[in-house]
Amino acid sequence: MDIAITKTQEPKIKPTDESTLGFARTFSDHMFITEYEEGQWQNPRIVPYQKLSLDPASPVFHYAQEIFEGAKAYSLDNGEVGLFRIEDNARRMNRSADRMCMPAIDVDLQVEAIRRLVDLDRDWVPTSEGTSLYLRPTMIADGTSLGAHTASRFIYFVIASPTGSYYQQGSKPIRIRIETRHVRAVKGGVGRAKTGGNYAASFKASSNAKGEGFNEVLWLDGRTQSYVQEVGAMNMMFVVDGRIVTSELGDTILPGITRDSVLTLAREKGIGVEEGKIAVAELYDAYDKGLLTEAFGTGTAAVISPVGELTWNDRTIVLNNNEMGPISEMFYTELVGIQRQRLPDTHGWTSVVPRYRG
Ligand code: PLP
Ligand code: COI
């Protein structure tokens, strides 16, 4: 696949203290970019990281025709760099594209673009525990008119950022408020697509919650506001009577790759898995009976994030004494072990980034 490469003449200064990276605050030296015009993705190339120049009338600004992905490149102990289920990210990108009336981009091109970018910027992959190079493939609608219809030109790009933990407190359990006023997604809507508007629409509720000391909100279903959906950047899992209970997939939640990985691992370990409709009232009931013992979120950025406190209206429940529970910890260790290729990968989830320059 022909991907032209123009290397930067002005390499940036890399962050030196990996313990203060946070989430996606600095970006590597290069980016991948290609434009869709006349029915084809054109001129795929890697260029120095740079600003985009867009017409102010571009549909992305007015009608939010935008989709994105989130993946990570991991430093391996042998000095190589690994990717995790990257084809699944590329396939999900195309499902989001379909929902948002945007063109698909060949999975092989997406994967090759990511491999080449990571190879070129491999010195940007941090090595310490809990760090990675976060990858953000993005597609936006480009154009020069304000008609409210799908665009005919699109831009796909990938940027990369050395990253540490998503939540400021690191791996300490988070505080979540169950959102009872706003809703994130409804049946038939775009909740399942990874599209920017879903996040913009959630900021009001999460910023209100943050103002009151919570890390994030847990969304409920848009119709009855009784059933658990997901958190802003992660799917939710509950440990009830030793089983993993999580919301079923559908129109309204993102089909998380980490979610699927955890459920696959759980089934293999003989841990019961229940995917279904989870009523908050039933969860609280299970807590009162001593059956709800842990809750954690799963996501690329969030990895496995234990929930220490869950607040629903005026009732807060504390899970596992506000410490990471044994099942959450087991999945964290297992998942990160596979991602960093320290544990056997029996599913073909991982790959090593080739050294294209020899
Ligand atoms: N749910 C939402 C809304 C997300 O943004 C993410 C992050 O990508 C997830 C769930 C978790 O998905 P994944 O595990 O594929 O990163
Ligand atoms: C990811 O986990 O990759 C995401 O895209 C979540 C994002 C909202 C930070």
PDB file of C-alpha atoms in Angstrom, residues 96-290:
ATOM      1  CA  SER A  96     -19.897   4.511  12.665  1.00  0.00           C
ATOM      2  CA  ALA A  97     -19.270   5.868   9.161  1.00  0.00           C
ATOM      3  CA  ASP A  98     -22.289   4.022   7.842  1.00  0.00           C
ATOM      4  CA  ARG A  99     -24.540   5.402  10.601  1.00  0.00           C
ATOM      5  CA  MET A 100     -23.306   8.947  10.073  1.00  0.00           C
ATOM      6  CA  CYS A 101     -23.629   8.726   6.287  1.00  0.00           C
ATOM      7  CA  MET A 102     -19.885   8.913   5.721  1.00  0.00           C
ATOM      8  CA  PRO A 103     -17.738   6.779   3.423  1.00  0.00           C
ATOM      9  CA  ALA A 104     -16.103   3.576   4.620  1.00  0.00           C
ATOM     10  CA  ILE A 105     -12.338   3.453   4.603  1.00  0.00           C
ATOM     11  CA  ASP A 106     -10.688   0.170   3.826  1.00  0.00           C
ATOM     12  CA  VAL A 107      -9.777  -1.708   7.013  1.00  0.00           C
ATOM     13  CA  ASP A 108      -6.366  -2.619   5.548  1.00  0.00           C
ATOM     14  CA  LEU A 109      -5.633   1.025   4.772  1.00  0.00           C
ATOM     15  CA  GLN A 110      -6.612   2.088   8.293  1.00  0.00           C
ATOM     16  CA  VAL A 111      -4.438  -0.583   9.875  1.00  0.00           C
ATOM     17  CA  GLU A 112      -1.484   0.088   7.592  1.00  0.00           C
ATOM     18  CA  ALA A 113      -1.759   3.832   8.263  1.00  0.00           C
ATOM     19  CA  ILE A 114      -1.652   3.191  11.998  1.00  0.00           C
ATOM     20  CA  ARG A 115       1.232   0.749  11.759  1.00  0.00           C
ATOM     21  CA  ARG A 116       3.312   3.136   9.666  1.00  0.00           C
ATOM     22  CA  LEU A 117       2.564   6.108  11.891  1.00  0.00           C
ATOM     23  CA  VAL A 118       3.429   4.168  15.038  1.00  0.00           C
ATOM     24  CA  ASP A 119       6.565   2.798  13.420  1.00  0.00           C
ATOM     25  CA  LEU A 120       7.732   6.290  12.492  1.00  0.00           C
ATOM     26  CA  ASP A 121       6.892   7.692  15.923  1.00  0.00           C
ATOM     27  CA  ARG A 122       7.935   4.607  17.900  1.00  0.00           C
ATOM     28  CA  ASP A 123      10.200   6.714  20.116  1.00  0.00           C
ATOM     29  CA  TRP A 124       7.023   8.398  21.341  1.00  0.00           C
ATOM     30  CA  VAL A 125       5.639   5.194  22.870  1.00  0.00           C
ATOM     31  CA  PRO A 126       6.144   5.528  26.622  1.00  0.00           C
ATOM     32  CA  THR A 127       7.421   2.475  28.432  1.00  0.00           C
ATOM     33  CA  SER A 128       6.375   2.665  32.091  1.00  0.00           C
ATOM     34  CA  GLU A 129       3.452   0.732  33.573  1.00  0.00           C
ATOM     35  CA  GLY A 130       0.072   2.187  32.741  1.00  0.00           C
ATOM     36  CA  THR A 131       1.326   4.198  29.755  1.00  0.00           C
ATOM     37  CA  SER A 132       0.854   3.812  26.010  1.00  0.00           C
ATOM     38  CA  LEU A 133       0.690   5.771  22.781  1.00  0.00           C
ATOM     39  CA  TYR A 134      -2.985   6.679  22.388  1.00  0.00           C
ATOM     40  CA  LEU A 135      -4.173   6.655  18.774  1.00  0.00           C
ATOM     41  CA  ARG A 136      -7.057   8.756  17.562  1.00  0.00           C
ATOM     42  CA  PRO A 137      -8.298   7.940  14.051  1.00  0.00           C
ATOM     43  CA  THR A 138     -10.845  10.596  13.060  1.00  0.00           C
ATOM     44  CA  MET A 139     -13.065  11.315  10.063  1.00  0.00           C
ATOM     45  CA  ILE A 140     -14.633  14.709   9.408  1.00  0.00           C
ATOM     46  CA  ALA A 141     -16.902  16.140   6.721  1.00  0.00           C
ATOM     47  CA  ASP A 142     -15.292  18.826   4.606  1.00  0.00           C
ATOM     48  CA  GLY A 143     -16.984  21.220   2.207  1.00  0.00           C
ATOM     49  CA  THR A 144     -17.963  24.761   1.374  1.00  0.00           C
ATOM     50  CA  SER A 145     -21.719  25.030   1.695  1.00  0.00           C
ATOM     51  CA  LEU A 146     -24.251  25.057   4.485  1.00  0.00           C
ATOM     52  CA  GLY A 147     -26.877  22.749   3.016  1.00  0.00           C
ATOM     53  CA  ALA A 148     -27.962  20.346   5.746  1.00  0.00           C
ATOM     54  CA  HIS A 149     -27.136  17.095   3.975  1.00  0.00           C
ATOM     55  CA  THR A 150     -24.224  14.723   3.874  1.00  0.00           C
ATOM     56  CA  ALA A 151     -20.956  16.111   2.548  1.00  0.00           C
ATOM     57  CA  SER A 152     -19.197  14.836  -0.535  1.00  0.00           C
ATOM     58  CA  ARG A 153     -15.686  15.444   0.751  1.00  0.00           C
ATOM     59  CA  PHE A 154     -14.206  13.937   3.883  1.00  0.00           C
ATOM     60  CA  ILE A 155     -10.877  13.906   5.676  1.00  0.00           C
ATOM     61  CA  TYR A 156      -9.562  10.934   7.660  1.00  0.00           C
ATOM     62  CA  PHE A 157      -6.568  11.444   9.886  1.00  0.00           C
ATOM     63  CA  VAL A 158      -4.787   9.683  12.729  1.00  0.00           C
ATOM     64  CA  ILE A 159      -2.937  11.457  15.523  1.00  0.00           C
ATOM     65  CA  ALA A 160      -0.991   9.878  18.383  1.00  0.00           C
ATOM     66  CA  SER A 161      -0.374  10.916  21.958  1.00  0.00           C
ATOM     67  CA  PRO A 162       1.829   9.498  24.727  1.00  0.00           C
ATOM     68  CA  THR A 163      -0.669   8.838  27.471  1.00  0.00           C
ATOM     69  CA  GLY A 164      -0.963   7.734  31.096  1.00  0.00           C
ATOM     70  CA  SER A 165      -4.132   7.229  33.092  1.00  0.00           C
ATOM     71  CA  TYR A 166      -7.436   8.606  31.886  1.00  0.00           C
ATOM     72  CA  TYR A 167      -8.713   9.611  35.297  1.00  0.00           C
ATOM     73  CA  GLN A 168      -6.632  12.071  37.245  1.00  0.00           C
ATOM     74  CA  GLN A 169      -6.468   9.923  40.335  1.00  0.00           C
ATOM     75  CA  GLY A 170      -4.776   7.079  38.414  1.00  0.00           C
ATOM     76  CA  SER A 171      -6.087   3.633  39.242  1.00  0.00           C
ATOM     77  CA  LYS A 172      -7.899   4.686  42.441  1.00  0.00           C
ATOM     78  CA  PRO A 173     -11.628   3.909  42.306  1.00  0.00           C
ATOM     79  CA  ILE A 174     -13.810   6.594  40.770  1.00  0.00           C
ATOM     80  CA  ARG A 175     -17.020   8.247  41.938  1.00  0.00           C
ATOM     81  CA  ILE A 176     -19.923   7.986  39.548  1.00  0.00           C
ATOM     82  CA  ARG A 177     -23.283   9.721  39.636  1.00  0.00           C
ATOM     83  CA  ILE A 178     -26.217   8.052  37.955  1.00  0.00           C
ATOM     84  CA  GLU A 179     -27.638  10.721  35.648  1.00  0.00           C
ATOM     85  CA  THR A 180     -31.364  11.189  36.135  1.00  0.00           C
ATOM     86  CA  ARG A 181     -32.000  14.383  34.155  1.00  0.00           C
ATOM     87  CA  HIS A 182     -30.228  14.266  30.808  1.00  0.00           C
ATOM     88  CA  VAL A 183     -30.061  11.245  28.526  1.00  0.00           C
ATOM     89  CA  ARG A 184     -27.270  10.226  26.155  1.00  0.00           C
ATOM     90  CA  ALA A 185     -28.953   8.031  23.573  1.00  0.00           C
ATOM     91  CA  VAL A 186     -32.296   6.699  22.437  1.00  0.00           C
ATOM     92  CA  LYS A 187     -33.413   3.740  20.375  1.00  0.00           C
ATOM     93  CA  GLY A 188     -32.941   4.533  16.705  1.00  0.00           C
ATOM     94  CA  GLY A 189     -30.439   7.304  17.505  1.00  0.00           C
ATOM     95  CA  VAL A 190     -26.668   7.417  17.213  1.00  0.00           C
ATOM     96  CA  GLY A 191     -25.599   6.148  20.650  1.00  0.00           C
ATOM     97  CA  ARG A 192     -23.934   3.126  19.104  1.00  0.00           C
ATOM     98  CA  ALA A 193     -21.769   5.241  16.785  1.00  0.00           C
ATOM     99  CA  LYS A 194     -18.539   6.777  17.981  1.00  0.00           C
ATOM    100  CA  THR A 195     -19.501  10.260  16.853  1.00  0.00           C
ATOM    101  CA  GLY A 196     -18.464  13.559  18.401  1.00  0.00           C
ATOM    102  CA  GLY A 197     -22.016  14.788  19.029  1.00  0.00           C
ATOM    103  CA  ASN A 198     -22.619  12.019  21.571  1.00  0.00           C
ATOM    104  CA  TYR A 199     -19.797  13.449  23.640  1.00  0.00           C
ATOM    105  CA  ALA A 200     -20.722  17.121  23.160  1.00  0.00           C
ATOM    106  CA  ALA A 201     -24.245  16.278  24.321  1.00  0.00           C
ATOM    107  CA  SER A 202     -22.888  14.651  27.469  1.00  0.00           C
ATOM    108  CA  PHE A 203     -20.634  17.469  28.685  1.00  0.00           C
ATOM    109  CA  LYS A 204     -23.373  19.384  30.510  1.00  0.00           C
ATOM    110  CA  ALA A 205     -24.260  16.443  32.741  1.00  0.00           C
ATOM    111  CA  SER A 206     -20.659  15.398  33.335  1.00  0.00           C
ATOM    112  CA  SER A 207     -19.517  18.904  34.081  1.00  0.00           C
ATOM    113  CA  ASN A 208     -22.379  19.338  36.576  1.00  0.00           C
ATOM    114  CA  ALA A 209     -21.357  16.050  38.187  1.00  0.00           C
ATOM    115  CA  LYS A 210     -17.682  17.016  38.253  1.00  0.00           C
ATOM    116  CA  GLY A 211     -18.647  20.265  39.955  1.00  0.00           C
ATOM    117  CA  GLU A 212     -20.089  18.121  42.729  1.00  0.00           C
ATOM    118  CA  GLY A 213     -17.000  15.954  43.119  1.00  0.00           C
ATOM    119  CA  PHE A 214     -17.881  13.043  40.829  1.00  0.00           C
ATOM    120  CA  ASN A 215     -15.608  11.786  38.054  1.00  0.00           C
ATOM    121  CA  GLU A 216     -18.346  10.989  35.565  1.00  0.00           C
ATOM    122  CA  VAL A 217     -22.000  10.120  35.084  1.00  0.00           C
ATOM    123  CA  LEU A 218     -23.592   6.770  34.383  1.00  0.00           C
ATOM    124  CA  TRP A 219     -26.240   7.115  31.688  1.00  0.00           C
ATOM    125  CA  LEU A 220     -29.634   5.488  31.902  1.00  0.00           C
ATOM    126  CA  ASP A 221     -31.892   4.462  29.033  1.00  0.00           C
ATOM    127  CA  GLY A 222     -33.528   7.389  27.247  1.00  0.00           C
ATOM    128  CA  ARG A 223     -37.106   6.187  27.562  1.00  0.00           C
ATOM    129  CA  THR A 224     -37.687   5.129  31.144  1.00  0.00           C
ATOM    130  CA  GLN A 225     -34.454   6.258  32.795  1.00  0.00           C
ATOM    131  CA  SER A 226     -34.460   3.045  34.794  1.00  0.00           C
ATOM    132  CA  TYR A 227     -31.878   0.879  33.066  1.00  0.00           C
ATOM    133  CA  VAL A 228     -28.094   1.217  33.072  1.00  0.00           C
ATOM    134  CA  GLN A 229     -26.429   2.137  29.773  1.00  0.00           C
ATOM    135  CA  GLU A 230     -22.775   3.176  29.994  1.00  0.00           C
ATOM    136  CA  VAL A 231     -20.413   5.862  31.285  1.00  0.00           C
ATOM    137  CA  GLY A 232     -19.037   8.694  29.090  1.00  0.00           C
ATOM    138  CA  ALA A 233     -15.903   6.854  28.001  1.00  0.00           C
ATOM    139  CA  MET A 234     -16.494   3.274  29.113  1.00  0.00           C
ATOM    140  CA  ASN A 235     -18.889   0.351  29.311  1.00  0.00           C
ATOM    141  CA  MET A 236     -19.962  -0.712  32.789  1.00  0.00           C
ATOM    142  CA  MET A 237     -19.677  -4.099  34.461  1.00  0.00           C
ATOM    143  CA  PHE A 238     -21.057  -5.130  37.818  1.00  0.00           C
ATOM    144  CA  VAL A 239     -20.068  -8.148  39.858  1.00  0.00           C
ATOM    145  CA  VAL A 240     -23.285  -9.607  41.247  1.00  0.00           C
ATOM    146  CA  ASP A 241     -23.109 -12.851  43.157  1.00  0.00           C
ATOM    147  CA  GLY A 242     -19.776 -13.623  41.506  1.00  0.00           C
ATOM    148  CA  ARG A 243     -21.126 -13.095  37.976  1.00  0.00           C
ATOM    149  CA  ILE A 244     -20.332 -10.301  35.529  1.00  0.00           C
ATOM    150  CA  VAL A 245     -23.466  -8.336  34.715  1.00  0.00           C
ATOM    151  CA  THR A 246     -23.388  -5.775  31.897  1.00  0.00           C
ATOM    152  CA  SER A 247     -25.816  -3.927  29.631  1.00  0.00           C
ATOM    153  CA  GLU A 248     -26.736  -5.679  26.429  1.00  0.00           C
ATOM    154  CA  LEU A 249     -25.593  -4.128  23.169  1.00  0.00           C
ATOM    155  CA  GLY A 250     -28.114  -2.350  20.981  1.00  0.00           C
ATOM    156  CA  ASP A 251     -28.679   1.037  19.419  1.00  0.00           C
ATOM    157  CA  THR A 252     -27.766   3.028  22.441  1.00  0.00           C
ATOM    158  CA  ILE A 253     -24.358   2.008  23.758  1.00  0.00           C
ATOM    159  CA  LEU A 254     -20.943   1.774  22.207  1.00  0.00           C
ATOM    160  CA  PRO A 255     -19.919  -1.833  21.517  1.00  0.00           C
ATOM    161  CA  GLY A 256     -16.652  -1.588  23.404  1.00  0.00           C
ATOM    162  CA  ILE A 257     -13.681  -3.658  22.334  1.00  0.00           C
ATOM    163  CA  THR A 258     -12.489  -3.812  25.948  1.00  0.00           C
ATOM    164  CA  ARG A 259     -16.008  -4.904  26.962  1.00  0.00           C
ATOM    165  CA  ASP A 260     -15.891  -7.739  24.466  1.00  0.00           C
ATOM    166  CA  SER A 261     -12.381  -8.710  25.590  1.00  0.00           C
ATOM    167  CA  VAL A 262     -13.377  -8.840  29.268  1.00  0.00           C
ATOM    168  CA  LEU A 263     -16.526 -10.861  28.536  1.00  0.00           C
ATOM    169  CA  THR A 264     -14.520 -13.298  26.411  1.00  0.00           C
ATOM    170  CA  LEU A 265     -11.933 -13.734  29.175  1.00  0.00           C
ATOM    171  CA  ALA A 266     -14.652 -14.117  31.823  1.00  0.00           C
ATOM    172  CA  ARG A 267     -16.431 -16.860  29.865  1.00  0.00           C
ATOM    173  CA  GLU A 268     -13.155 -18.695  29.368  1.00  0.00           C
ATOM    174  CA  LYS A 269     -12.448 -18.561  33.080  1.00  0.00           C
ATOM    175  CA  GLY A 270     -15.840 -20.031  33.830  1.00  0.00           C
ATOM    176  CA  ILE A 271     -17.107 -16.793  35.343  1.00  0.00           C
ATOM    177  CA  GLY A 272     -20.820 -16.341  34.621  1.00  0.00           C
ATOM    178  CA  VAL A 273     -21.694 -13.485  32.251  1.00  0.00           C
ATOM    179  CA  GLU A 274     -25.087 -11.842  31.951  1.00  0.00           C
ATOM    180  CA  GLU A 275     -25.725  -9.350  29.172  1.00  0.00           C
ATOM    181  CA  GLY A 276     -29.150  -7.819  29.546  1.00  0.00           C
ATOM    182  CA  LYS A 277     -31.247  -4.966  30.832  1.00  0.00           C
ATOM    183  CA  ILE A 278     -29.963  -3.852  34.223  1.00  0.00           C
ATOM    184  CA  ALA A 279     -32.478  -1.951  36.323  1.00  0.00           C
ATOM    185  CA  VAL A 280     -30.756   0.418  38.753  1.00  0.00           C
ATOM    186  CA  ALA A 281     -33.345  -0.516  41.368  1.00  0.00           C
ATOM    187  CA  GLU A 282     -32.295  -4.161  41.064  1.00  0.00           C
ATOM    188  CA  LEU A 283     -28.634  -3.238  41.370  1.00  0.00           C
ATOM    189  CA  TYR A 284     -29.299  -1.345  44.590  1.00  0.00           C
ATOM    190  CA  ASP A 285     -31.365  -4.243  45.805  1.00  0.00           C
ATOM    191  CA  ALA A 286     -28.476  -6.622  45.077  1.00  0.00           C
ATOM    192  CA  TYR A 287     -26.203  -4.273  47.012  1.00  0.00           C
ATOM    193  CA  ASP A 288     -28.536  -4.360  50.014  1.00  0.00           C
ATOM    194  CA  LYS A 289     -28.454  -8.142  49.915  1.00  0.00           C
ATOM    195  CA  GLY A 290     -24.650  -8.092  49.843  1.00  0.00           C
TER     196      GLY A 290
END
